[in-house]
Amino acid sequence: MSSGAKVHDLEALTRIREALCQFGADVREALTAADADIHRMIAWLHEELKWWQKEIGRRQDLLGQARNALNHKKLERIFGRKPDITEEEKAYRRAKARLEQAEAKVEGIRRAIPEFERAVSLYLGPARQLASHLDTHLPRSLHWLDARSAALEEYT
C-alpha cells in the first residue's frame, strides 16, 4: 500500500525549475562561445599560414642579398690578400637560419590545421548531441515539472 507524497517545500520545485532553465542557458552560451572560438582559431591558423608564407619570400630575398654580399666580398682583393669575410658569413648564416625558421613555421602550421580540424570534428558530435538534448529533453522536463508542481499545488 502506497503512502502519500511527503512534500514539505513546494518552493523547492520552483528553485529546481529555475536552476534547470539557468543550466540550459549556460550550456547554450558555452556551446556558442566554443563555436565562435573554433571559427576564430581556424581563421587565425589560415592567416598565420599566409603571413609565414609571405615571410618566406621576404627572407629568401634577404638570404639572396646576404649571399651576394658574401660572394662580392670573396671576390675582393685588398693588396693581394684575401679580405675578411667574417661579418658577411655571419650575416649569411643568420639569414639562412631565419629562412629555415620561417619554413619550419609554415610546416608546423600546415600540420596543425588538419590536427585541429580532426579535434573539432571529434568535439562537434557530442556538442551537437548535447544541444539536441537541450532542445528536446529540457522543455519536456520543464513541462513535466510544471505539471507535477501544479498537481501538488492543487492537492495542497
Short mmCIF file of N, CA and C in Angstrom, two decimals, residues 9-21 142 145-146 149 153:
data_model
loop_
_atom_site.label_atom_id
_atom_site.label_comp_id
_atom_site.label_asym_id
_atom_site.label_seq_id
_atom_site.Cartn_x
_atom_site.Cartn_y
_atom_site.Cartn_z
N ASP A 9 8.17 21.31 0.79
CA ASP A 9 8.53 22.63 0.29
C ASP A 9 8.25 22.70 -1.21
N LEU A 10 7.13 23.31 -1.58
CA LEU A 10 6.79 23.47 -2.98
C LEU A 10 7.71 24.47 -3.67
N GLU A 11 8.28 25.37 -2.91
CA GLU A 11 9.21 26.35 -3.47
C GLU A 11 10.48 25.67 -4.00
N ALA A 12 10.82 24.50 -3.44
CA ALA A 12 11.99 23.77 -3.91
C ALA A 12 11.82 23.37 -5.38
N LEU A 13 10.60 23.01 -5.76
CA LEU A 13 10.34 22.66 -7.17
C LEU A 13 10.53 23.88 -8.07
N THR A 14 10.14 25.04 -7.58
CA THR A 14 10.33 26.28 -8.34
C THR A 14 11.82 26.58 -8.50
N ARG A 15 12.57 26.37 -7.42
CA ARG A 15 14.03 26.61 -7.49
C ARG A 15 14.70 25.61 -8.44
N ILE A 16 14.22 24.36 -8.43
CA ILE A 16 14.76 23.35 -9.35
C ILE A 16 14.49 23.77 -10.80
N ARG A 17 13.28 24.24 -11.04
CA ARG A 17 12.92 24.68 -12.40
C ARG A 17 13.81 25.83 -12.85
N GLU A 18 14.01 26.80 -11.96
CA GLU A 18 14.87 27.94 -12.28
C GLU A 18 16.31 27.49 -12.54
N ALA A 19 16.77 26.54 -11.74
CA ALA A 19 18.14 26.03 -11.93
C ALA A 19 18.26 25.30 -13.26
N LEU A 20 17.26 24.52 -13.64
CA LEU A 20 17.28 23.84 -14.93
C LEU A 20 17.29 24.84 -16.09
N CYS A 21 16.49 25.88 -15.97
CA CYS A 21 16.47 26.91 -17.02
C CYS A 21 17.82 27.61 -17.12
N LEU A 142 10.90 20.37 -18.18
CA LEU A 142 10.27 21.54 -17.57
C LEU A 142 8.75 21.41 -17.58
N LEU A 145 7.84 18.92 -14.90
CA LEU A 145 7.99 19.54 -13.59
C LEU A 145 6.86 20.53 -13.31
N ASP A 146 6.48 21.30 -14.31
CA ASP A 146 5.36 22.23 -14.15
C ASP A 146 4.07 21.49 -13.84
N SER A 149 4.22 20.20 -10.29
CA SER A 149 4.07 21.33 -9.35
C SER A 149 2.62 21.78 -9.28
N GLU A 153 0.31 21.68 -6.01
CA GLU A 153 -0.33 22.91 -5.50
C GLU A 153 -1.84 22.72 -5.40
#
